[in-house]
Tab-separated table of C-alpha atoms in Angstrom:
chain	number	residue	atom	x	y	z
A	199	MET	CA	42.979	-5.924	-25.081
A	200	ALA	CA	39.816	-7.978	-25.534
A	201	ASN	CA	36.381	-6.504	-25.001
A	202	VAL	CA	33.708	-8.648	-23.364
A	203	SER	CA	30.279	-7.761	-24.733
A	204	MET	CA	26.693	-8.740	-24.029
A	205	PRO	CA	26.255	-11.694	-26.428
A	206	GLN	CA	23.423	-12.236	-28.887
A	207	LEU	CA	21.844	-15.108	-26.997
A	208	GLY	CA	18.879	-15.635	-29.301
A	209	GLU	CA	17.208	-14.326	-32.402
A	210	THR	CA	14.511	-12.518	-30.425
A	211	VAL	CA	16.678	-11.415	-27.482
A	212	ALA	CA	17.528	-7.705	-27.562
A	213	ASP	CA	18.966	-7.276	-24.073
A	214	GLY	CA	20.054	-9.163	-20.986
A	215	THR	CA	20.680	-8.624	-17.283
A	216	VAL	CA	24.145	-9.292	-15.875
A	217	THR	CA	23.248	-11.231	-12.727
A	218	LYS	CA	26.685	-12.325	-11.513
A	219	TRP	CA	30.407	-11.876	-12.166
A	220	PHE	CA	32.554	-14.917	-11.392
A	221	LYS	CA	35.815	-12.959	-11.505
A	222	ALA	CA	36.920	-9.685	-9.922
A	223	VAL	CA	39.063	-6.987	-11.504
A	224	GLY	CA	42.694	-8.054	-11.395
A	225	GLU	CA	41.978	-11.793	-11.470
A	226	HIS	CA	43.202	-14.069	-14.243
A	227	VAL	CA	40.648	-15.774	-16.481
A	228	GLU	CA	41.137	-18.534	-19.035
A	229	ARG	CA	39.446	-18.578	-22.425
A	230	GLY	CA	36.258	-20.651	-22.109
A	231	GLU	CA	36.125	-20.298	-18.316
A	232	THR	CA	32.795	-19.019	-16.969
A	233	LEU	CA	33.097	-15.245	-16.585
A	234	PHE	CA	29.600	-13.929	-15.931
A	235	GLU	CA	25.929	-14.902	-15.858
A	236	VAL	CA	23.169	-13.359	-17.958
A	237	SER	CA	19.428	-13.537	-17.373
A	238	THR	CA	16.948	-13.047	-20.218
A	239	ASP	CA	13.182	-13.380	-20.376
A	240	LYS	CA	13.641	-17.120	-21.084
A	241	VAL	CA	16.712	-18.554	-19.335
A	242	ASP	CA	19.724	-17.817	-17.158
A	243	THR	CA	22.968	-18.512	-19.020
A	244	GLU	CA	26.592	-18.634	-17.881
A	245	ILE	CA	28.869	-16.963	-20.436
A	246	PRO	CA	32.474	-18.109	-21.005
A	247	SER	CA	35.378	-15.725	-21.358
A	248	PRO	CA	36.276	-14.945	-24.997
A	249	ALA	CA	39.992	-14.709	-24.196
A	250	SER	CA	42.660	-15.533	-21.632
A	251	GLY	CA	44.166	-12.759	-19.590
A	252	THR	CA	43.595	-10.469	-16.638
A	253	LEU	CA	40.188	-8.898	-16.083
A	254	THR	CA	41.193	-5.249	-16.191
A	255	ALA	CA	37.783	-3.609	-15.814
A	256	ILE	CA	34.126	-4.406	-15.207
A	257	LEU	CA	32.009	-1.751	-16.892
A	258	VAL	CA	28.536	-3.099	-16.104
A	259	ALA	CA	27.673	-4.050	-12.539
A	260	ALA	CA	25.662	-7.116	-11.571
A	261	GLY	CA	21.969	-6.375	-11.655
A	262	THR	CA	22.209	-4.087	-14.699
A	263	THR	CA	20.226	-4.676	-17.907
A	264	VAL	CA	21.941	-3.633	-21.134
A	265	ASP	CA	21.457	-4.100	-24.872
A	266	VAL	CA	23.086	-6.866	-26.860
A	267	GLY	CA	26.549	-5.751	-27.986
A	268	THR	CA	27.205	-3.502	-24.990
A	269	VAL	CA	30.790	-3.801	-23.739
A	270	LEU	CA	30.665	-5.278	-20.242
A	271	ALA	CA	34.332	-5.702	-19.334
A	272	THR	CA	37.858	-5.757	-20.697
A	273	ILE	CA	40.545	-8.429	-20.548
A	274	GLY	CA	44.191	-7.438	-20.782
A	275	ASP	CA	47.321	-9.310	-21.877
A	276	ALA	CA	47.518	-12.865	-20.512
A	277	GLU	CA	51.100	-12.489	-19.339
A	278	THR	CA	51.134	-9.076	-17.659
A	279	GLY	CA	47.506	-8.110	-17.226
A	280	ALA	CA	48.283	-4.885	-19.073
A	281	THR	CA	46.412	-3.676	-22.086
A	282	ASP	CA	47.405	-5.353	-25.348
A	283	GLU	CA	49.683	-3.206	-27.521
A	284	HIS	CA	47.286	-3.613	-30.430
A	285	SER	CA	44.343	-2.130	-28.517
A	286	THR	CA	42.623	1.122	-29.454
A	287	SER	CA	45.042	3.088	-27.298
A	288	SER	CA	48.123	4.144	-29.303
A	289	THR	CA	50.055	5.403	-26.284
A	290	PRO	CA	51.431	3.108	-23.553
A	291	PRO	CA	49.793	3.508	-20.138
A	292	SER	CA	51.332	6.231	-18.051
A	293	SER	CA	53.151	5.371	-14.867
A	294	THR	CA	55.109	8.599	-14.327
A	295	PRO	CA	54.788	10.409	-10.980
A	296	PRO	CA	52.484	13.442	-10.683
A	297	SER	CA	55.436	15.840	-10.613
A	298	SER	CA	56.466	14.950	-14.185
A	299	ARG	CA	53.029	15.123	-15.785
A	300	GLY	CA	53.099	18.809	-16.531
A	301	ALA	CA	54.887	18.275	-19.834
A	302	ARG	CA	51.846	16.654	-21.309
A	303	ALA	CA	49.285	18.947	-19.767
A	304	ALA	CA	48.284	20.404	-23.123
A	305	GLY	CA	46.654	17.159	-24.234
A	306	ALA	CA	45.693	15.634	-20.918
A	307	GLN	CA	43.924	18.590	-19.304
A	308	ARG	CA	41.171	18.737	-21.896
A	309	THR	CA	38.366	17.430	-19.732
A	310	THR	CA	35.435	18.805	-21.694
A	311	GLY	CA	33.336	16.423	-23.751
A	312	LEU	CA	34.013	13.358	-21.599
A	313	SER	CA	31.676	10.471	-22.380
A	314	PRO	CA	29.440	9.031	-19.627
A	315	VAL	CA	31.523	5.843	-19.604
A	316	VAL	CA	34.752	7.796	-19.088
A	317	ARG	CA	33.213	9.900	-16.323
A	318	ARG	CA	31.972	6.779	-14.546
A	319	LEU	CA	35.357	5.069	-14.781
A	320	LEU	CA	37.102	8.147	-13.419
A	321	ALA	CA	34.708	8.276	-10.476
A	322	GLU	CA	34.971	4.562	-9.726
A	323	HIS	CA	38.769	4.645	-9.607
A	324	GLN	CA	39.078	8.112	-7.980
A	325	LEU	CA	41.001	9.516	-10.922
A	326	GLU	CA	41.448	12.987	-12.358
A	327	ALA	CA	41.213	13.330	-16.126
A	328	ALA	CA	44.304	15.578	-16.155
A	329	ASP	CA	46.443	12.744	-14.761
A	330	ILE	CA	45.884	10.471	-17.757
A	331	THR	CA	47.353	10.703	-21.251
A	332	ALA	CA	44.548	11.419	-23.720
A	333	THR	CA	44.906	9.818	-27.145
A	334	GLY	CA	41.486	10.443	-28.662
A	335	PRO	CA	40.589	12.901	-31.443
A	336	ASP	CA	41.339	16.519	-30.487
A	337	GLY	CA	43.034	15.365	-27.314
A	338	ARG	CA	39.934	13.757	-25.840
A	339	LEU	CA	40.177	11.213	-23.092
A	340	THR	CA	38.857	7.815	-24.174
A	341	ARG	CA	37.670	4.773	-22.266
A	342	SER	CA	40.759	2.897	-23.468
A	343	ASP	CA	42.999	5.610	-21.995
A	344	VAL	CA	41.416	5.198	-18.568
A	345	LEU	CA	41.495	1.396	-18.704
A	346	ALA	CA	45.135	1.417	-19.774
A	347	TYR	CA	45.973	3.692	-16.861
A	348	VAL	CA	44.125	1.408	-14.446
A	349	ALA	CA	45.723	-1.731	-15.886
A	350	ALA	CA	49.194	-0.257	-15.391
A	351	GLY	CA	48.580	-0.311	-11.648
A	352	THR	CA	48.738	3.450	-11.195
A	353	ALA	CA	45.175	3.786	-9.987
A	354	THR	CA	43.728	2.520	-6.752
A	355	PRO	CA	40.167	1.175	-7.010
A	356	ALA	CA	37.715	3.186	-5.036
A	357	VAL	CA	36.181	1.632	-1.955
A	358	THR	CA	34.046	4.362	-0.467
A	359	SER	CA	31.291	4.557	2.051
A	360	ALA	CA	28.840	4.998	-0.797
A	361	PRO	CA	29.889	2.620	-3.613
A	362	ALA	CA	28.396	2.931	-7.077
A	363	THR	CA	25.066	1.145	-7.310
A	364	SER	CA	22.947	-0.156	-10.154
A	365	PRO	CA	19.256	0.754	-10.616
A	366	VAL	CA	18.241	-2.679	-9.318
A	367	VAL	CA	20.311	-2.225	-6.170
A	368	ARG	CA	18.929	1.278	-5.576
A	369	ARG	CA	15.378	-0.015	-5.982
A	370	LEU	CA	15.950	-2.839	-3.493
A	371	LEU	CA	17.499	-0.434	-1.001
A	372	ALA	CA	14.535	1.928	-1.311
A	373	GLU	CA	11.910	-0.828	-1.124
A	374	HIS	CA	13.414	-2.241	2.074
A	375	GLN	CA	14.418	1.111	3.609
A	376	LEU	CA	18.108	0.310	3.716
A	377	GLU	CA	21.122	2.617	3.415
A	378	ALA	CA	23.958	1.577	1.109
A	379	ILE	CA	26.521	2.375	3.788
A	380	ASP	CA	24.898	-0.207	6.097
A	381	VAL	CA	25.282	-3.079	3.617
A	382	LYS	CA	28.534	-4.974	3.161
A	383	ALA	CA	29.677	-4.610	-0.457
A	384	THR	CA	31.366	-7.618	-2.072
A	385	GLY	CA	31.285	-6.617	-5.731
A	386	PRO	CA	34.184	-5.541	-7.956
A	387	ASP	CA	35.827	-2.267	-6.864
A	388	GLY	CA	33.784	-2.221	-3.689
A	389	ARG	CA	30.472	-2.095	-5.511
A	390	LEU	CA	27.244	-3.023	-3.851
A	391	THR	CA	25.572	-5.905	-5.691
A	392	ARG	CA	22.010	-7.179	-5.740
A	393	ARG	CA	23.078	-10.264	-3.790
A	394	ASP	CA	24.651	-8.049	-1.104
A	395	VAL	CA	21.338	-6.262	-0.582
A	396	GLU	CA	19.377	-9.529	-0.674
A	397	ALA	CA	21.684	-10.968	1.991
A	398	ALA	CA	21.158	-7.915	4.180
A	399	ILE	CA	17.387	-8.171	3.717
A	400	ALA	CA	17.390	-11.855	4.631
A	401	LYS	CA	19.581	-11.216	7.691
A	402	ARG	CA	17.339	-8.439	8.913
A	403	SER	CA	14.199	-10.483	8.298
A	404	SER	CA	15.552	-13.529	10.126
A	405	ALA	CA	15.824	-11.477	13.293
A	406	THR	CA	12.013	-11.145	13.374
A	407	GLY	CA	11.366	-14.815	12.739
A	408	ASP	CA	10.442	-14.357	9.064
A	409	GLU	CA	12.657	-14.624	6.021
A	410	GLU	CA	12.102	-12.462	2.980
A	411	ILE	CA	13.551	-13.889	-0.220
A	412	PRO	CA	13.449	-11.457	-3.146
A	413	PHE	CA	12.421	-12.989	-6.464
A	414	THR	CA	15.203	-13.766	-8.891
A	415	LYS	CA	14.570	-12.583	-12.430
A	416	ILE	CA	13.644	-16.061	-13.640
A	417	ARG	CA	11.267	-16.522	-10.671
A	418	ALA	CA	9.635	-13.135	-11.342
A	419	LEU	CA	9.231	-13.993	-15.028
A	420	THR	CA	7.793	-17.420	-14.161
A	421	ALA	CA	5.282	-15.794	-11.821
A	422	GLU	CA	4.263	-13.244	-14.451
A	423	HIS	CA	3.890	-15.937	-17.094
A	424	MET	CA	1.736	-18.146	-14.857
A	425	VAL	CA	-0.621	-15.309	-13.901
A	426	ARG	CA	-0.924	-14.154	-17.505
A	427	SER	CA	-1.655	-17.694	-18.681
A	428	LYS	CA	-4.449	-18.193	-16.165
A	429	ALA	CA	-5.932	-14.815	-17.108
A	430	THR	CA	-5.722	-15.618	-20.832
A	431	SER	CA	-6.928	-19.207	-21.241
A	432	ALA	CA	-10.031	-21.031	-20.089
A	433	HIS	CA	-8.076	-23.758	-18.270
A	434	THR	CA	-9.778	-27.152	-18.115
A	435	LEU	CA	-8.298	-30.323	-16.616
A	436	MET	CA	-8.930	-33.862	-17.840
A	437	VAL	CA	-7.299	-37.033	-16.456
A	438	ARG	CA	-6.965	-40.631	-17.643
A	439	GLU	CA	-5.610	-43.650	-15.787
A	440	VAL	CA	-3.019	-45.539	-17.819
A	441	ASP	CA	-1.701	-49.082	-17.423
A	442	TYR	CA	2.083	-48.879	-17.915
A	443	GLU	CA	2.762	-52.601	-17.568
A	444	ARG	CA	3.944	-53.072	-21.177
A	445	VAL	CA	6.238	-50.075	-20.795
A	446	GLU	CA	7.454	-51.437	-17.472
A	447	LEU	CA	8.358	-54.770	-19.056
A	448	VAL	CA	10.476	-52.972	-21.655
A	449	ARG	CA	12.157	-50.851	-18.968
A	450	ARG	CA	13.021	-53.970	-16.969
A	451	ALA	CA	14.404	-55.750	-20.010
A	452	TRP	CA	16.332	-52.827	-21.459
A	453	GLY	CA	17.054	-50.860	-18.289
A	454	PRO	CA	20.444	-52.294	-17.267
A	455	ASP	CA	21.925	-52.163	-20.780
A	456	PHE	CA	20.502	-48.701	-21.384
A	457	LYS	CA	22.031	-47.322	-18.188
A	458	ARG	CA	25.360	-48.964	-18.977
A	459	ASP	CA	25.440	-47.495	-22.486
A	460	GLU	CA	23.904	-44.067	-21.809
A	461	GLY	CA	24.949	-43.388	-18.235
A	462	PHE	CA	21.432	-42.655	-16.966
A	463	SER	CA	18.224	-44.576	-16.287
A	464	LEU	CA	15.446	-45.224	-18.774
A	465	THR	CA	12.429	-43.508	-17.186
A	466	TYR	CA	8.782	-43.332	-18.202
A	467	LEU	CA	9.200	-39.789	-19.589
A	468	PRO	CA	10.609	-40.640	-23.052
A	469	PHE	CA	7.842	-43.228	-23.531
A	470	ASN	CA	5.193	-40.654	-22.641
A	471	ALA	CA	6.875	-38.075	-24.857
A	472	MET	CA	6.978	-40.440	-27.830
A	473	ALA	CA	3.335	-41.453	-27.368
A	474	ALA	CA	2.144	-37.854	-26.988
A	475	VAL	CA	4.030	-36.658	-30.055
A	476	GLU	CA	2.655	-39.529	-32.130
A	477	ALA	CA	-0.893	-38.850	-30.904
A	478	LEU	CA	-0.593	-35.183	-31.894
A	479	ALA	CA	-0.550	-36.301	-35.528
A	480	ASP	CA	-4.129	-37.495	-35.044
A	481	PHE	CA	-5.149	-34.477	-32.941
A	482	PRO	CA	-3.356	-31.538	-34.573
A	483	HIS	CA	-5.484	-28.873	-32.872
A	484	LEU	CA	-3.562	-29.641	-29.683
A	485	ASN	CA	-0.289	-28.922	-31.500
A	486	ALA	CA	-1.298	-25.317	-31.916
A	487	SER	CA	-1.332	-21.816	-30.502
A	488	VAL	CA	-3.937	-19.085	-30.256
A	489	GLY	CA	-3.664	-15.955	-32.349
A	490	ASP	CA	-6.085	-13.071	-32.878
A	491	GLN	CA	-9.445	-14.880	-32.899
A	492	ARG	CA	-7.877	-17.832	-34.678
A	493	LEU	CA	-6.201	-21.147	-34.033
A	494	ILE	CA	-2.734	-21.545	-35.525
A	495	VAL	CA	-2.067	-25.246	-36.166
A	496	HIS	CA	1.639	-26.007	-36.421
A	497	ARG	CA	3.030	-28.421	-38.991
A	498	GLU	CA	6.156	-29.190	-36.955
A	499	ARG	CA	5.956	-30.949	-33.621
A	500	HIS	CA	8.399	-29.223	-31.262
A	501	LEU	CA	8.025	-30.666	-27.776
A	502	GLY	CA	8.636	-28.456	-24.751
A	503	ILE	CA	9.788	-30.147	-21.539
A	504	ALA	CA	9.170	-28.119	-18.363
A	505	VAL	CA	12.286	-28.109	-16.152
A	506	ASP	CA	12.299	-27.032	-12.509
A	507	LEU	CA	15.366	-24.993	-11.521
A	508	ASP	CA	15.523	-26.236	-7.934
A	509	GLY	CA	12.767	-23.889	-6.825
A	510	ASP	CA	14.119	-20.806	-8.605
A	511	GLY	CA	11.572	-20.994	-11.418
A	512	LEU	CA	10.737	-22.959	-14.536
A	513	VAL	CA	12.153	-23.039	-18.029
A	514	VAL	CA	10.810	-25.006	-20.974
A	515	PRO	CA	13.575	-26.159	-23.339
A	516	VAL	CA	12.329	-27.542	-26.644
A	517	VAL	CA	13.020	-30.855	-28.382
A	518	ARG	CA	12.780	-29.782	-32.013
A	519	GLY	CA	11.366	-32.161	-34.584
A	520	ALA	CA	10.360	-34.509	-31.780
A	521	ASP	CA	8.300	-36.671	-34.165
A	522	ARG	CA	11.485	-37.657	-36.005
A	523	LEU	CA	13.235	-39.126	-32.955
A	524	GLY	CA	13.425	-42.701	-31.726
A	525	LEU	CA	13.091	-43.686	-28.075
A	526	VAL	CA	16.795	-43.517	-27.231
A	527	GLU	CA	17.210	-40.232	-29.120
A	528	MET	CA	14.240	-38.776	-27.251
A	529	ALA	CA	15.665	-39.855	-23.896
A	530	ARG	CA	19.044	-38.317	-24.758
A	531	ALA	CA	17.520	-35.054	-25.974
A	532	ILE	CA	15.356	-34.605	-22.877
A	533	ARG	CA	18.215	-35.330	-20.492
A	534	ASP	CA	20.629	-33.054	-22.353
A	535	LEU	CA	18.241	-30.102	-22.361
A	536	ALA	CA	17.297	-30.564	-18.697
A	537	GLN	CA	20.922	-30.797	-17.569
A	538	ARG	CA	21.966	-27.730	-19.519
A	539	ALA	CA	18.946	-25.787	-18.239
A	540	ARG	CA	19.887	-26.555	-14.632
A	541	THR	CA	23.562	-25.713	-15.182
A	542	LYS	CA	22.756	-22.504	-17.073
A	543	ARG	CA	24.185	-23.705	-20.369
A	544	LEU	CA	20.952	-23.264	-22.320
A	545	SER	CA	20.523	-20.576	-24.967
A	546	PRO	CA	17.230	-18.616	-25.162
A	547	ASP	CA	16.567	-20.020	-28.656
A	548	GLU	CA	16.514	-23.523	-27.158
A	549	ALA	CA	13.611	-22.447	-24.939
A	550	ALA	CA	11.556	-20.941	-27.754
A	551	GLY	CA	9.295	-22.269	-30.477
A	552	GLY	CA	7.603	-25.128	-28.631
A	553	THR	CA	4.222	-26.274	-29.960
A	554	PHE	CA	3.151	-28.618	-27.109
A	555	THR	CA	4.535	-29.066	-23.596
A	556	ILE	CA	4.977	-31.913	-21.124
A	557	THR	CA	5.624	-31.394	-17.416
A	558	ASN	CA	6.893	-34.391	-15.477
A	559	PRO	CA	6.378	-34.281	-11.691
A	560	GLY	CA	6.068	-38.079	-11.662
A	561	PRO	CA	9.510	-38.798	-10.161
A	562	TYR	CA	8.273	-37.127	-6.966
A	563	GLY	CA	5.367	-39.571	-6.665
A	564	THR	CA	2.598	-37.116	-7.510
A	565	LEU	CA	-0.925	-38.404	-8.044
A	566	MET	CA	-2.460	-35.781	-10.358
A	567	THR	CA	-1.218	-32.403	-11.591
A	568	GLY	CA	-3.269	-29.592	-13.072
A	569	ALA	CA	-0.475	-27.757	-14.899
A	570	VAL	CA	-0.674	-24.191	-16.213
A	571	ILE	CA	-0.662	-23.841	-20.003
A	572	ASN	CA	2.557	-22.571	-21.566
A	573	GLN	CA	1.246	-19.626	-23.587
A	574	PRO	CA	0.459	-19.240	-26.427
A	575	GLN	CA	0.110	-23.034	-26.695
A	576	VAL	CA	-3.304	-24.590	-26.155
A	577	ALA	CA	-2.459	-27.547	-23.910
A	578	ILE	CA	0.056	-29.079	-21.519
A	579	LEU	CA	0.334	-32.739	-20.501
A	580	ALA	CA	1.347	-33.703	-16.960
A	581	THR	CA	2.888	-37.149	-16.449
A	582	ASP	CA	2.435	-38.083	-12.808
A	583	GLY	CA	3.782	-40.870	-10.623
A	584	VAL	CA	3.552	-44.529	-11.623
A	585	ALA	CA	2.956	-47.084	-8.860
A	586	ARG	CA	2.277	-50.819	-8.548
A	587	LYS	CA	-1.458	-51.417	-8.083
A	588	PRO	CA	-4.006	-54.228	-8.401
A	589	VAL	CA	-5.881	-54.090	-11.710
A	590	VAL	CA	-8.473	-56.176	-13.522
A	591	VAL	CA	-7.007	-57.913	-16.570
A	592	ARG	CA	-8.812	-59.895	-19.272
A	593	ASP	CA	-7.495	-62.934	-21.094
A	594	ALA	CA	-8.128	-63.838	-24.743
A	595	SER	CA	-11.418	-65.533	-23.913
A	596	GLY	CA	-12.743	-62.576	-21.926
A	597	GLY	CA	-12.052	-63.997	-18.494
A	598	GLU	CA	-11.077	-61.580	-15.748
A	599	SER	CA	-8.505	-61.801	-13.007
A	600	ILE	CA	-6.591	-59.535	-10.607
A	601	ALA	CA	-2.950	-58.710	-11.346
A	602	ILE	CA	-0.367	-56.234	-10.070
A	603	HIS	CA	0.571	-53.685	-12.757
A	604	SER	CA	2.343	-50.336	-12.966
A	605	VAL	CA	-0.374	-47.696	-13.132
A	606	GLY	CA	-0.283	-43.895	-13.416
A	607	LEU	CA	-2.341	-40.874	-14.422
A	608	LEU	CA	-1.977	-38.637	-17.462
A	609	ALA	CA	-3.499	-35.184	-16.932
A	610	ILE	CA	-4.011	-32.716	-19.766
A	611	THR	CA	-4.822	-29.063	-19.168
A	612	PHE	CA	-6.337	-27.522	-22.298
A	613	ASP	CA	-7.688	-24.158	-23.404
A	614	HIS	CA	-11.452	-24.593	-23.566
A	615	ARG	CA	-11.750	-21.560	-25.821
A	616	VAL	CA	-10.480	-23.620	-28.744
A	617	ILE	CA	-10.466	-27.267	-27.575
A	618	ASP	CA	-13.560	-29.176	-26.512
A	619	GLY	CA	-13.580	-31.876	-23.839
A	620	ALA	CA	-14.322	-34.748	-26.218
A	621	TYR	CA	-11.338	-33.827	-28.387
A	622	ALA	CA	-8.994	-33.791	-25.380
A	623	ALA	CA	-10.463	-37.071	-24.094
A	624	ARG	CA	-9.857	-38.807	-27.413
A	625	PHE	CA	-6.284	-37.543	-27.399
A	626	LEU	CA	-5.659	-39.090	-23.972
A	627	ARG	CA	-7.200	-42.353	-25.136
A	628	ARG	CA	-4.902	-42.349	-28.166
A	629	VAL	CA	-1.820	-41.764	-25.976
A	630	ASP	CA	-2.935	-44.700	-23.817
A	631	GLU	CA	-3.354	-46.916	-26.906
A	632	ILE	CA	0.120	-46.070	-28.182
A	633	LEU	CA	1.717	-46.800	-24.806
A	634	ASN	CA	0.020	-50.199	-24.712
A	635	THR	CA	0.300	-51.308	-28.339
A	636	ARG	CA	3.495	-49.886	-29.790
A	637	ASP	CA	6.450	-52.204	-30.313
A	638	TRP	CA	8.818	-50.331	-27.998
A	639	ARG	CA	11.661	-52.720	-28.691
A	640	GLY	CA	11.866	-51.335	-32.183
A	641	ALA	CA	11.236	-47.722	-31.198
C-alpha cells in the first residue's frame, strides 16, 4: 500500500488546501498521473500520483486544509486494488461472513481508544469496529485495518442523506442558508464538496437574475494582497512613451526563424524585461523591498512576471538571476513559467523571492496601466500595448520628418515612501535608452 501525503511544496509552505480530487475511490491511477490539486498562499498546483494502483481511500476531503506530511489517501496494489502485502497491516483483510466472526471477537471487539481517523473511516463506510480484525498494539484497531477491510470489497461506501462535510463546505452552507441534504453530492463516498455547494449557489442565484460566484482560494488571496498593498504603500504612477521601432525591426527580421526554432512568437515582453533588468543595475533602489523603517536593496535581480489565471486571480512566478540571461533565454523562461502557472504545474518556491515585477497587459491593446505593487517590493512596471503611430524623427543633420513607428507606453508604479519621482523618471528614461540603443542581434 502506498500513502499519498500532502507534499512539501516550498521551503516556506507549512500547509495546503486540497481543492480537487481527480480520481474517486476504486478507480485506477497511474504513477505520475494527476491525482489531486493543492492550493497554497502562492499558487494552485496539480500533484501527480506517487504510485500506480487503485485508489483505496480518500482521507481528506476537497476543501480541507492540512499540514505538510498529512496522509491524504491510500493506493493499493496495481493488479488487484487490494492493500499491498508489505503494508503496515500484518493480517490479510477479512472477507468472512458475520456469522463466523465470533472466533476472533477477543481482539476485534476492543473498540476503546480508537483514533479520530479510525472513527471517521468507520462512520464514512458504515462499519462496526467489531467486524474488523484488529492488528494494532494491545488489539487496537488501526487505520490500515479499516482500509484493508474496505479494499477487500467487504464494506459498502456510505451514501447518506447527510454526507460528511469539510469545514469549508459547512461554512458555505451556513453563509448561503443551504441544507446539505438539498445539495447534490458528487465527491468520493457521497461526500459533499465545495464545488457542489458553489454549483447549488450559482443555480439558485441564476433564478433571480444574478449570479453569485464564490471566490476561489487564489482569488481570495489575490484580493487580500491587493488591498494590503494599497494600504501599505504610497502608490505613485509615472508613464513614459517609448519608440519601439528598433525593437520592431529586430522582431521582423528574427521573428519567423525564432518561431520556427522555439515554437512561439517573439513578443515585446522579453525585450522590455531585458531592458528593465539592465536598468536596475543603475537604479538599485528599485530592486529592493521595504523592511522596518529601512530599504533593503537586493544584490540579485530576480524578475517577477505577473500571470493572469484566466480571471481566477494572479500569480507572479520569478525568473531567477534574470540579469544573467540573454534575449532567447529570457523569452523561454517567461513562457515556461507562464505556461506552468496556468496549467498548475508551478511550485510555490517558483513564485517567491522576486525583487522587481513586470505586468504585461500589452497583448490586449491596453493604453496605460497603473498596476498594484507586489509587496514587499517597491515598484512594478507595466508594459502596455504597442501600436503603429506617426512620430517626428530627426536625421543626422537635425532635420525633422514624419514617419510611422511602433510606439507604446511604459508605466511604473512606485512606493513614494522610499522612491522619489525623479529617480523613477530617470529609470524609465534609461529603459527607453536601452531599448533604442542596445544591439539586440547580439543579445
